Coordinates of C-alpha atoms in Angstrom, one line a residue:
Chain A
X1 CA -36.1 21.5 3.3
X2 CA -32.5 22.7 2.5
X3 CA -30.4 19.6 2.0
X4 CA -27.1 21.3 2.7
X5 CA -28.4 22.6 5.9
X6 CA -29.7 19.2 7.0
X7 CA -26.4 17.6 5.8
X8 CA -24.3 19.9 7.9
X9 CA -26.5 19.2 10.9
X10 CA -26.2 15.4 10.3
X11 CA -22.4 15.9 10.2
X12 CA -22.5 17.6 13.6
X13 CA -24.5 14.7 15.1
X14 CA -22.1 12.2 13.5
X15 CA -19.1 14.1 15.1
X16 CA -20.7 13.7 18.5
X17 CA -21.0 9.9 18.0
X18 CA -17.4 9.7 16.8
X19 CA -16.2 11.6 19.9
X20 CA -18.3 9.2 22.1
X21 CA -16.6 6.2 20.4
X22 CA -13.2 7.8 21.0
X23 CA -14.0 8.3 24.7
X24 CA -15.2 4.7 25.0
X25 CA -11.9 3.4 23.8
X26 CA -10.1 5.4 26.6
X27 CA -12.6 4.3 29.3
X28 CA -11.7 1.9 32.2
X29 CA -15.2 0.3 32.8
X30 CA -15.5 1.4 36.4
X31 CA -18.1 3.7 37.9
X32 CA -15.5 6.3 38.9
X33 CA -14.3 6.4 35.3
X34 CA -17.8 6.4 33.8
X35 CA -19.2 9.1 36.1
X36 CA -16.2 11.4 36.8
X37 CA -13.7 10.3 34.1
X38 CA -11.3 9.0 36.9
X39 CA -10.9 12.7 38.1
X40 CA -8.7 13.4 35.0
X41 CA -10.3 16.4 33.2
X42 CA -7.7 19.1 32.6
X43 CA -8.0 22.9 32.5
X44 CA -9.2 23.6 28.9
X45 CA -11.6 20.7 28.7
X46 CA -13.0 21.4 32.2
X47 CA -13.6 25.1 31.4
X48 CA -15.4 24.4 28.1
X49 CA -17.3 21.6 29.7
X50 CA -18.5 23.7 32.6
X51 CA -19.4 26.5 30.3
X52 CA -21.2 24.3 27.7
X53 CA -23.0 22.5 30.5
X54 CA -24.0 25.7 32.2
X55 CA -25.3 27.4 29.1
X56 CA -28.5 25.6 27.9
X57 CA -31.0 26.2 25.1
X58 CA -32.2 29.1 27.3
X59 CA -28.9 30.9 26.6
X60 CA -29.8 31.1 22.9
X61 CA -33.5 31.4 22.7
X62 CA -34.4 32.6 26.2
X63 CA -31.8 35.5 26.3
X64 CA -32.9 36.7 22.9
X65 CA -36.6 36.6 23.8
X66 CA -35.9 38.4 27.1
X67 CA -33.8 41.1 25.4
X68 CA -36.7 41.6 22.9
X69 CA -39.0 42.3 25.8
X70 CA -36.8 44.0 28.4
X71 CA -33.9 45.4 26.4
X72 CA -30.1 45.4 26.5
X73 CA -29.9 45.7 30.3
X74 CA -30.6 41.9 30.3
X75 CA -27.0 41.5 29.2
X76 CA -25.7 42.9 32.5
X77 CA -27.8 40.6 34.7
X78 CA -26.8 37.5 32.7
X79 CA -23.2 38.2 31.8
X80 CA -21.9 39.9 34.9
X81 CA -24.1 37.7 37.2
X82 CA -22.8 34.5 35.6
X83 CA -19.2 35.7 35.4
X84 CA -19.3 36.7 39.1
X85 CA -20.8 33.3 40.0
X86 CA -17.5 31.7 39.0
X87 CA -16.1 32.9 42.3
X88 CA -18.1 29.9 43.7
X89 CA -15.6 27.7 41.9
X90 CA -13.2 28.8 44.6
X91 CA -15.4 28.6 47.7
X92 CA -17.4 25.6 46.6
X93 CA -15.5 23.9 43.7
X94 CA -12.1 23.7 45.4
X95 CA -13.5 22.2 48.6
X96 CA -15.8 19.8 46.7
X97 CA -12.8 18.6 44.6
X98 CA -10.6 18.1 47.6
X99 CA -13.2 16.1 49.5
X100 CA -14.2 14.1 46.5
X101 CA -10.6 13.1 45.9
X102 CA -10.0 12.3 49.5
X103 CA -13.2 10.3 50.1
X104 CA -14.0 9.0 46.6
X105 CA -17.3 10.9 46.3
X106 CA -19.0 10.8 42.9
X107 CA -22.3 12.4 43.5
X108 CA -23.3 15.6 45.4
X109 CA -25.6 13.8 48.0
X110 CA -22.7 11.5 49.0
X111 CA -20.7 14.5 50.3
X112 CA -23.6 15.9 52.2
X113 CA -24.7 12.6 53.7
X114 CA -21.2 11.7 54.7
X115 CA -20.4 15.1 56.2
X116 CA -23.5 14.9 58.5
X117 CA -23.6 11.1 58.8
X118 CA -27.2 11.1 57.8
X119 CA -28.9 8.9 55.2
X120 CA -32.1 10.8 55.6
X121 CA -30.4 14.1 54.7
X122 CA -28.6 12.5 51.8
X123 CA -31.9 11.2 50.5
X124 CA -33.6 14.5 50.9
X125 CA -30.8 16.3 49.1
X126 CA -31.0 13.7 46.3
X127 CA -34.8 14.0 46.0
X128 CA -34.6 17.8 45.6
X129 CA -31.9 17.6 43.0
X130 CA -33.8 14.9 41.0
X131 CA -37.2 16.6 41.2
X132 CA -35.8 19.9 39.8
X133 CA -33.5 18.4 37.2
X134 CA -35.6 15.8 35.5
X135 CA -38.2 18.3 34.1
X136 CA -35.2 20.5 33.0
X137 CA -33.9 17.4 31.1
X138 CA -37.2 17.0 29.3
X139 CA -37.2 20.7 28.2
X140 CA -33.9 20.1 26.3
X141 CA -35.6 17.3 24.4
X142 CA -38.6 19.6 23.7
X143 CA -36.2 22.3 22.4
X144 CA -34.4 19.8 20.2
X145 CA -37.7 18.6 18.7
X146 CA -38.8 22.1 17.9
X147 CA -35.4 23.0 16.4
X148 CA -35.4 20.0 14.1
X149 CA -38.9 20.7 13.1
X150 CA -37.9 24.3 12.1
X151 CA -34.7 23.1 10.4
X152 CA -36.6 20.7 8.1
X153 CA -39.4 23.2 7.6
X154 CA -41.9 20.9 9.2
X155 CA -41.0 17.8 7.2
X156 CA -39.7 16.1 10.4
X157 CA -42.3 16.2 13.1
X158 CA -41.5 17.7 16.6
X159 CA -41.9 14.2 18.1
X160 CA -39.4 12.6 15.7
X161 CA -37.0 15.5 16.3
X162 CA -37.1 15.0 20.0
X163 CA -36.5 11.2 19.5
X164 CA -33.5 11.9 17.2
X165 CA -31.9 14.3 19.8
X166 CA -32.5 11.9 22.6
X167 CA -31.1 8.9 20.8
X168 CA -27.9 10.7 19.8
X169 CA -27.3 11.9 23.4
X170 CA -28.1 8.4 24.7
X171 CA -25.6 6.8 22.4
X172 CA -22.6 8.8 23.3
X173 CA -23.4 9.1 27.0
X174 CA -24.0 5.4 27.3
X175 CA -20.8 4.4 25.6
X176 CA -18.5 7.1 26.8
X177 CA -19.8 8.5 30.1
X178 CA -18.3 11.6 31.6
X179 CA -15.3 11.5 29.2
X180 CA -17.6 11.6 26.2
X181 CA -19.7 14.2 27.9
X182 CA -16.7 16.5 28.5
X183 CA -15.1 15.9 25.1
X184 CA -18.3 16.6 23.2
X185 CA -18.7 19.7 25.3
X186 CA -15.5 21.1 23.8
X187 CA -16.9 20.7 20.3
X188 CA -20.3 22.1 21.5
X189 CA -18.7 25.0 23.4
X190 CA -16.7 26.0 20.4
X191 CA -19.7 25.7 18.1
X192 CA -21.8 27.9 20.4
X193 CA -19.2 30.7 20.3
X194 CA -18.6 30.6 16.6
X195 CA -22.3 30.4 15.6
X196 CA -23.3 33.2 17.9
X197 CA -20.6 35.5 16.7
X198 CA -21.5 34.6 13.1
X199 CA -25.2 35.3 13.8
X200 CA -24.4 38.8 15.1
X201 CA -22.3 39.5 12.0
X202 CA -25.0 38.3 9.6
X203 CA -27.9 40.0 11.3
X204 CA -26.1 43.3 11.9
X205 CA -25.0 43.4 8.3
X206 CA -28.6 42.9 7.2
X207 CA -29.6 45.8 9.4
X208 CA -27.1 48.2 7.8
X209 CA -24.1 47.5 10.0
X210 CA -23.4 47.0 13.7
X211 CA -23.3 50.7 14.7
X212 CA -26.3 51.5 12.5
X213 CA -28.4 48.7 14.1
X214 CA -27.6 50.0 17.6
X215 CA -28.3 53.6 16.7
X216 CA -31.6 52.6 15.1
X217 CA -32.5 50.8 18.3
X218 CA -31.7 53.8 20.4
X219 CA -33.8 56.0 18.2
X220 CA -36.8 53.8 17.7
X221 CA -36.9 51.9 21.1
X222 CA -35.1 54.2 23.6
X223 CA -36.4 52.2 26.6
X224 CA -34.7 49.1 25.3
X225 CA -31.2 50.7 25.7
X226 CA -31.9 52.0 29.2
X227 CA -30.8 50.3 32.5
X228 CA -34.4 50.0 33.7
X229 CA -35.3 48.4 30.4
X230 CA -38.7 47.9 28.6
X231 CA -41.6 48.4 31.0
X232 CA -39.1 49.5 33.7
X233 CA -38.5 45.7 34.4
X234 CA -35.1 46.1 36.0
X235 CA -35.2 47.7 39.4
X236 CA -32.2 47.5 41.9
X237 CA -34.1 44.8 43.8
X238 CA -34.5 42.7 40.6
X239 CA -30.8 43.2 39.8
X240 CA -29.7 42.0 43.2
X241 CA -32.1 39.1 43.1
X242 CA -30.6 37.8 39.8
X243 CA -27.1 38.1 41.2
X244 CA -28.1 36.1 44.2
X245 CA -29.9 33.6 42.0
X246 CA -26.9 32.8 39.8
X247 CA -24.4 32.7 42.6
X248 CA -26.6 30.3 44.7
X249 CA -28.3 28.3 42.0
X250 CA -25.6 27.6 39.3
X251 CA -23.2 25.6 41.6
X252 CA -26.3 23.7 42.9
X253 CA -27.0 22.3 39.5
X254 CA -25.9 18.6 40.1
X255 CA -24.3 18.5 36.6
X256 CA -22.1 21.4 37.5
X257 CA -21.4 20.2 41.0
X258 CA -20.3 16.8 39.7
X259 CA -17.8 18.5 37.3
X260 CA -15.8 19.7 40.3
X261 CA -15.2 16.0 41.2
X262 CA -14.0 15.3 37.6
X263 CA -11.3 17.9 37.6
X264 CA -7.7 16.7 37.4
X265 CA -6.4 19.2 39.9
X266 CA -7.1 22.6 41.4
X267 CA -5.3 24.3 38.6
X268 CA -8.1 23.1 36.3
X269 CA -10.8 24.7 38.4
X270 CA -8.8 27.9 38.8
X271 CA -8.4 28.2 35.0
X272 CA -12.2 27.7 34.6
X273 CA -12.9 30.5 37.1
X274 CA -10.6 32.9 35.4
X275 CA -12.0 32.2 31.9
X276 CA -15.6 32.5 32.9
X277 CA -15.6 36.3 32.8
X278 CA -14.5 36.7 29.2
X279 CA -16.7 33.8 27.9
X280 CA -19.8 35.3 29.5
X281 CA -18.9 38.8 28.4
X282 CA -18.6 37.8 24.8
X283 CA -21.0 34.9 24.3
X284 CA -24.0 36.4 26.2
X285 CA -23.9 39.7 24.3
X286 CA -24.7 38.0 21.0
X287 CA -28.3 36.7 21.7
X288 CA -29.1 39.8 23.7
X289 CA -28.2 42.1 20.8
X290 CA -30.0 40.0 18.2
X291 CA -33.1 39.8 20.5
X292 CA -33.2 43.6 21.0
X293 CA -32.6 44.2 17.3
X294 CA -35.6 42.0 16.7
X295 CA -37.8 44.8 17.6
X296 CA -36.6 46.7 14.5
X297 CA -37.8 43.9 12.2
X298 CA -40.7 42.2 14.1
X299 CA -42.0 44.9 16.4
X300 CA -45.3 43.3 17.4
X301 CA -44.5 39.9 18.9
X302 CA -46.5 38.9 22.0
X303 CA -46.7 36.0 24.5
X304 CA -44.2 33.3 23.9
X305 CA -43.4 34.5 20.3
X306 CA -40.3 36.5 21.3
X307 CA -38.6 33.2 22.3
X308 CA -38.3 32.5 18.6
X309 CA -36.8 35.9 17.7
X310 CA -33.3 34.5 17.3
X311 CA -34.0 31.9 14.5
X312 CA -36.5 34.4 13.0
X313 CA -33.8 37.1 12.7
X314 CA -31.2 34.6 11.3
X315 CA -33.8 33.2 8.9
X316 CA -34.5 36.7 7.7
X317 CA -31.0 37.8 7.0
X318 CA -29.0 34.6 6.3
X319 CA -29.0 32.2 3.3
X320 CA -31.2 29.1 4.1
X321 CA -28.2 26.7 4.5
X322 CA -26.7 29.0 7.3
X323 CA -29.8 28.4 9.4
X324 CA -28.7 24.7 9.8
X325 CA -25.3 25.8 11.1
X326 CA -26.9 28.3 13.5
X327 CA -29.3 25.7 14.8
X328 CA -26.4 23.4 15.4
X329 CA -25.1 26.0 17.8
X330 CA -28.5 26.0 19.6
X331 CA -28.4 22.1 19.6
X332 CA -24.9 22.3 21.0
X333 CA -26.2 24.3 23.9
X334 CA -29.1 22.1 24.7
X335 CA -27.4 18.8 24.1
X336 CA -24.3 19.7 26.3
X337 CA -26.7 20.4 29.1
X338 CA -29.0 17.4 28.6
X339 CA -26.1 14.9 28.4
X340 CA -24.6 16.1 31.7
X341 CA -28.0 16.0 33.4
X342 CA -28.6 12.5 32.2
X343 CA -25.2 11.3 33.5
X344 CA -25.4 13.0 36.9
X345 CA -28.9 11.7 37.6
X346 CA -27.8 8.2 36.6
X347 CA -24.9 8.5 39.0
X348 CA -27.1 9.7 41.8
X349 CA -29.6 6.9 41.3
X350 CA -26.8 4.3 41.1
X351 CA -24.8 5.5 44.1
X352 CA -27.4 7.1 46.4
X353 CA -30.2 4.7 45.8
X354 CA -29.1 1.4 44.2
X355 CA -25.8 1.0 46.0
X356 CA -26.9 2.7 49.2
X357 CA -30.2 0.8 49.7
X358 CA -30.4 -2.2 47.4
X359 CA -26.9 -3.6 46.9
X360 CA -24.4 -2.3 49.3
X361 CA -21.6 -4.6 48.2
X362 CA -21.9 -3.6 44.5
X363 CA -18.4 -3.4 42.9
X364 CA -17.3 -0.4 40.7
X365 CA -17.9 -2.6 37.6
X366 CA -21.4 -3.5 38.8
X367 CA -22.2 0.2 39.4
X368 CA -20.8 0.9 35.9
X369 CA -23.3 -1.4 34.3
X370 CA -26.2 -0.2 36.4
X371 CA -25.3 3.4 35.6
X372 CA -25.5 2.7 31.9
X373 CA -28.9 1.0 32.2
X374 CA -30.1 4.0 34.3
X375 CA -28.9 6.4 31.6
X376 CA -31.2 4.6 29.1
X377 CA -34.1 4.6 31.5
X378 CA -33.7 8.3 32.4
X379 CA -33.4 9.3 28.7
X380 CA -36.6 7.4 27.9
X381 CA -38.3 9.0 30.9
X382 CA -37.2 12.5 29.8
X383 CA -38.4 11.8 26.2
X384 CA -41.7 10.5 27.6
X385 CA -42.2 13.7 29.5
X386 CA -41.3 15.7 26.4
X387 CA -43.7 13.8 24.2
X388 CA -46.7 13.6 26.6
X389 CA -46.2 17.0 28.1
X390 CA -47.6 16.3 31.6
X391 CA -48.4 20.0 31.6
X392 CA -49.2 21.5 35.0
X393 CA -46.7 19.7 37.2
X394 CA -44.0 19.7 34.5
X395 CA -44.3 23.4 33.7
X396 CA -44.3 24.3 37.4
X397 CA -41.2 22.3 38.1
X398 CA -39.4 23.8 35.1
X399 CA -40.2 27.3 36.1
X400 CA -39.1 26.7 39.7
X401 CA -35.9 24.8 39.0
X402 CA -33.5 27.7 39.7
X403 CA -35.0 28.8 43.1
X404 CA -35.8 25.2 44.0
X405 CA -32.1 24.3 43.7
X406 CA -30.8 27.6 45.3
X407 CA -32.5 26.3 48.5
X408 CA -29.7 23.8 48.8
X409 CA -27.0 26.5 48.8
X410 CA -27.0 27.1 52.6
X411 CA -26.7 23.4 53.3
X412 CA -23.7 23.0 51.0
X413 CA -21.9 26.0 52.5
X414 CA -22.6 24.7 56.0
X415 CA -21.3 21.3 55.0
X416 CA -18.1 22.8 53.7
X417 CA -17.4 25.5 56.3
X418 CA -19.5 25.4 59.5
X419 CA -18.5 22.8 62.0
X420 CA -21.5 23.4 64.3
X421 CA -24.1 22.7 61.5
X422 CA -26.2 19.6 62.2
X423 CA -28.2 17.3 60.0
X424 CA -31.4 18.6 61.7
X425 CA -30.4 22.2 60.8
X426 CA -29.8 21.2 57.1
X427 CA -33.1 19.3 56.9
X428 CA -35.0 22.2 58.4
X429 CA -33.3 24.5 56.0
X430 CA -34.3 22.5 52.9
X431 CA -37.8 22.0 54.2
X432 CA -38.4 25.6 55.2
X433 CA -36.8 26.9 52.0
X434 CA -38.9 24.7 49.7
X435 CA -42.1 25.4 51.6
X436 CA -41.6 29.1 51.6
X437 CA -41.0 29.0 47.9
X438 CA -44.1 27.0 47.3
X439 CA -46.0 29.6 49.4
X440 CA -44.8 32.4 47.1
X441 CA -45.3 30.3 43.9
X442 CA -48.9 29.4 44.8
X443 CA -49.6 32.9 46.1
X444 CA -50.3 31.6 49.6
X445 CA -47.8 34.2 50.8
X446 CA -48.3 37.7 49.6
X447 CA -46.1 39.1 46.9
X448 CA -45.5 42.2 49.0
X449 CA -43.5 40.1 51.4
X450 CA -40.7 40.0 48.8
X451 CA -40.3 43.8 49.0
X452 CA -39.7 44.0 45.2
X453 CA -37.1 41.2 45.2
X454 CA -37.6 37.9 43.4
X455 CA -38.7 35.1 45.8
X456 CA -35.2 33.6 45.8
X457 CA -34.0 36.3 48.2
X458 CA -36.6 35.7 51.0
X459 CA -36.5 32.0 50.3
X460 CA -32.7 31.7 50.9
X461 CA -32.9 34.0 53.9
X462 CA -35.5 31.6 55.5
X463 CA -33.5 28.6 54.6
X464 CA -30.3 30.1 56.1
X465 CA -32.2 31.2 59.3
X466 CA -33.7 27.8 59.7
X467 CA -30.3 26.1 59.3
X468 CA -28.5 28.4 61.8
X469 CA -31.3 28.3 64.4
X470 CA -32.0 24.6 64.3
X471 CA -28.3 23.8 64.2
X472 CA -27.5 25.9 67.2
X473 CA -30.4 24.3 69.2
X474 CA -29.6 20.7 68.1
X475 CA -25.8 21.0 68.5
X476 CA -26.3 22.3 72.0
X477 CA -28.7 19.4 72.7
X478 CA -26.3 16.9 71.2
X479 CA -23.5 18.4 73.3
X480 CA -25.5 18.3 76.5
X481 CA -26.4 14.6 75.8
X482 CA -22.8 13.9 75.1
X483 CA -21.7 15.5 78.4
X484 CA -24.4 13.6 80.3
X485 CA -23.4 10.4 78.6
X486 CA -19.7 11.0 79.5
X487 CA -20.7 11.8 83.1
X488 CA -22.6 8.5 83.3
X489 CA -19.7 6.6 81.8
X490 CA -17.3 8.3 84.2
X491 CA -19.4 7.5 87.3
Chain B
X1 CA 2.2 41.6 47.2
X2 CA 1.4 40.8 50.8
X3 CA -1.9 42.7 50.4
X4 CA -2.8 40.3 47.6
X5 CA -2.5 37.4 50.0
X6 CA -4.9 38.9 52.4
X7 CA -8.4 37.3 52.6
X8 CA -9.9 40.7 53.6
X9 CA -8.4 42.4 50.5
X10 CA -10.3 39.9 48.3
X11 CA -13.5 40.2 50.2
X12 CA -13.3 44.0 49.8
X13 CA -12.4 43.8 46.2
X14 CA -15.1 41.4 45.1
X15 CA -17.6 43.1 47.4
X16 CA -16.9 46.5 45.9
X17 CA -17.2 45.1 42.4
X18 CA -20.6 43.7 43.3
X19 CA -21.7 47.1 44.6
X20 CA -20.3 48.8 41.5
X21 CA -22.5 46.5 39.4
X22 CA -25.6 48.1 40.9
X23 CA -24.6 51.4 39.4
X24 CA -27.3 53.3 41.3
X25 CA -25.7 56.6 40.6
X26 CA -26.4 56.3 36.9
X27 CA -29.3 53.9 36.9
X28 CA -31.4 56.0 34.5
X29 CA -28.7 57.4 32.4
X30 CA -28.0 56.0 28.9
X31 CA -26.4 57.3 25.8
X32 CA -25.2 55.4 22.7
X33 CA -21.4 55.5 22.6
X34 CA -18.8 53.1 21.1
X35 CA -20.3 51.4 18.0
X36 CA -23.7 52.8 19.1
X37 CA -23.7 50.5 22.1
X38 CA -25.4 52.1 25.1
X39 CA -23.8 53.0 28.4
X40 CA -25.3 50.0 30.2
X41 CA -23.4 47.6 27.8
X42 CA -20.1 49.5 27.9
X43 CA -20.3 49.6 31.7
X44 CA -20.9 45.9 32.1
X45 CA -18.1 45.1 29.6
X46 CA -15.7 47.2 31.8
X47 CA -16.9 45.4 34.9
X48 CA -16.4 42.0 33.3
X49 CA -12.8 43.1 32.3
X50 CA -12.1 44.2 35.9
X51 CA -13.6 40.9 37.1
X52 CA -11.3 39.0 34.7
X53 CA -8.2 40.9 36.0
X54 CA -9.3 40.3 39.6
X55 CA -9.7 36.5 38.9
X56 CA -6.3 36.4 37.3
X57 CA -4.7 38.1 40.4
X58 CA -6.8 36.0 42.8
X59 CA -5.7 32.8 41.1
X60 CA -2.0 33.9 41.0
X61 CA -1.6 35.3 44.5
X62 CA -4.3 34.0 46.8
X63 CA -5.7 30.7 45.5
X64 CA -2.3 29.0 45.1
X65 CA -1.0 25.5 45.7
X66 CA -2.7 22.1 45.5
X67 CA -3.5 21.8 49.2
X68 CA -5.5 18.9 50.6
X69 CA -8.6 19.5 52.7

């Protein structure tokens, strides 16, 4: 175990706690302040917070592993797809911010339930968000446990590592809420960028220089520099599918959705949109390059082994103490996602369950206390999932998070833009979308029905069709009933 | 400048950029070029640059003001 490496990592964790304490001193002890920082987050902090929250451990380890398998074309799908997704900051973020400010919304289900005047729809929306976010929270604890285990060369167990990561997140989220969450995101976002750029520099230098590494890759693994990629993985249908997935799924992550409420003004959201293109262009290239270069050093990895290619490459070419700094970057990615997930789930359970069903007259101060308690409960639940690994269900939910949440996209668009949409249409949309996805996932529906696209494309089409059809039918029925009722009243 | 305030201009601009990302006319073509990076990377970096410029113009000329709902 390299003591300098561990010391630097401990310094990083201490900085997070110090930022949490600073945020706590500025807090107002109300639920609005705790969950959305009194809608006061300015442009730079909002941008880095959105980015750090959006980019999880998968951005580091997953991208590198995928590039190892499929090649550099993975960069296009991730970087351009995510950059383009920022357009949703206009057509979703702006409206969500305006409505949140006007009506005092704090959670995503509040907006949906209020728009359609339906507690059932609000609860359905909540359940989908929680079901697909909780397992994702646990994967961040798992990633943290594995990374600490690697950092200490096995001297700290995976379980203890997961506990350490969870406790640190728990401390600063509990005391500082959204403000601590956003401020730590600034440090974590900066750390991610710096460590990734440094990693590319170190690894390419070890491979004989940046240009040399790329030319060797082109010579030794030509399929990895082609657009179709290794194993001809990328087809135009797959490309379109990923674009659809990012645009429809990312804004449906409750932790991203809630950040729109936290913005100080529209200018902050505008700035975040503009900066998303350069950040994805620069940041995403780094793990993709390192992953593809990994074939030059470790050509025979199979199964899940490529997911470790990034630390393996850094470990090969960097002094031991640098690995600690690099892993801090990975920790920054996973912790900035986990803390936001923890906070948004706590806010939803506080506002959409506790206040809605159990204590309708709860004051903001009361909600603030309940929210903190729920943060603790959820963190322990996530840790419990990570340690016990309730495999089948847990893995299934993790794998299906993105498409499972994308099903909510038509409902949100209808809530914001389509006056004729009804609660029945939205409930039918969510039910039909999730059932169709389950059909594809469990292979009840034939894979040929996707026509080469990922399931997200037919799933969203079904969800949209259900929303439109059922809304048209039920809005007409409602209108007829209203006319009949008016006639009766008139007579 | 009036053009930049038109909704249809922006729908066309972002729509065309999305279509351009498909790059079907050069799907199989790849050659190492700048710093040994292949065409697919250079192409995406160019698209990201165009996206950034579009976002800047969009924020400046179309998405303006602090309007309420």
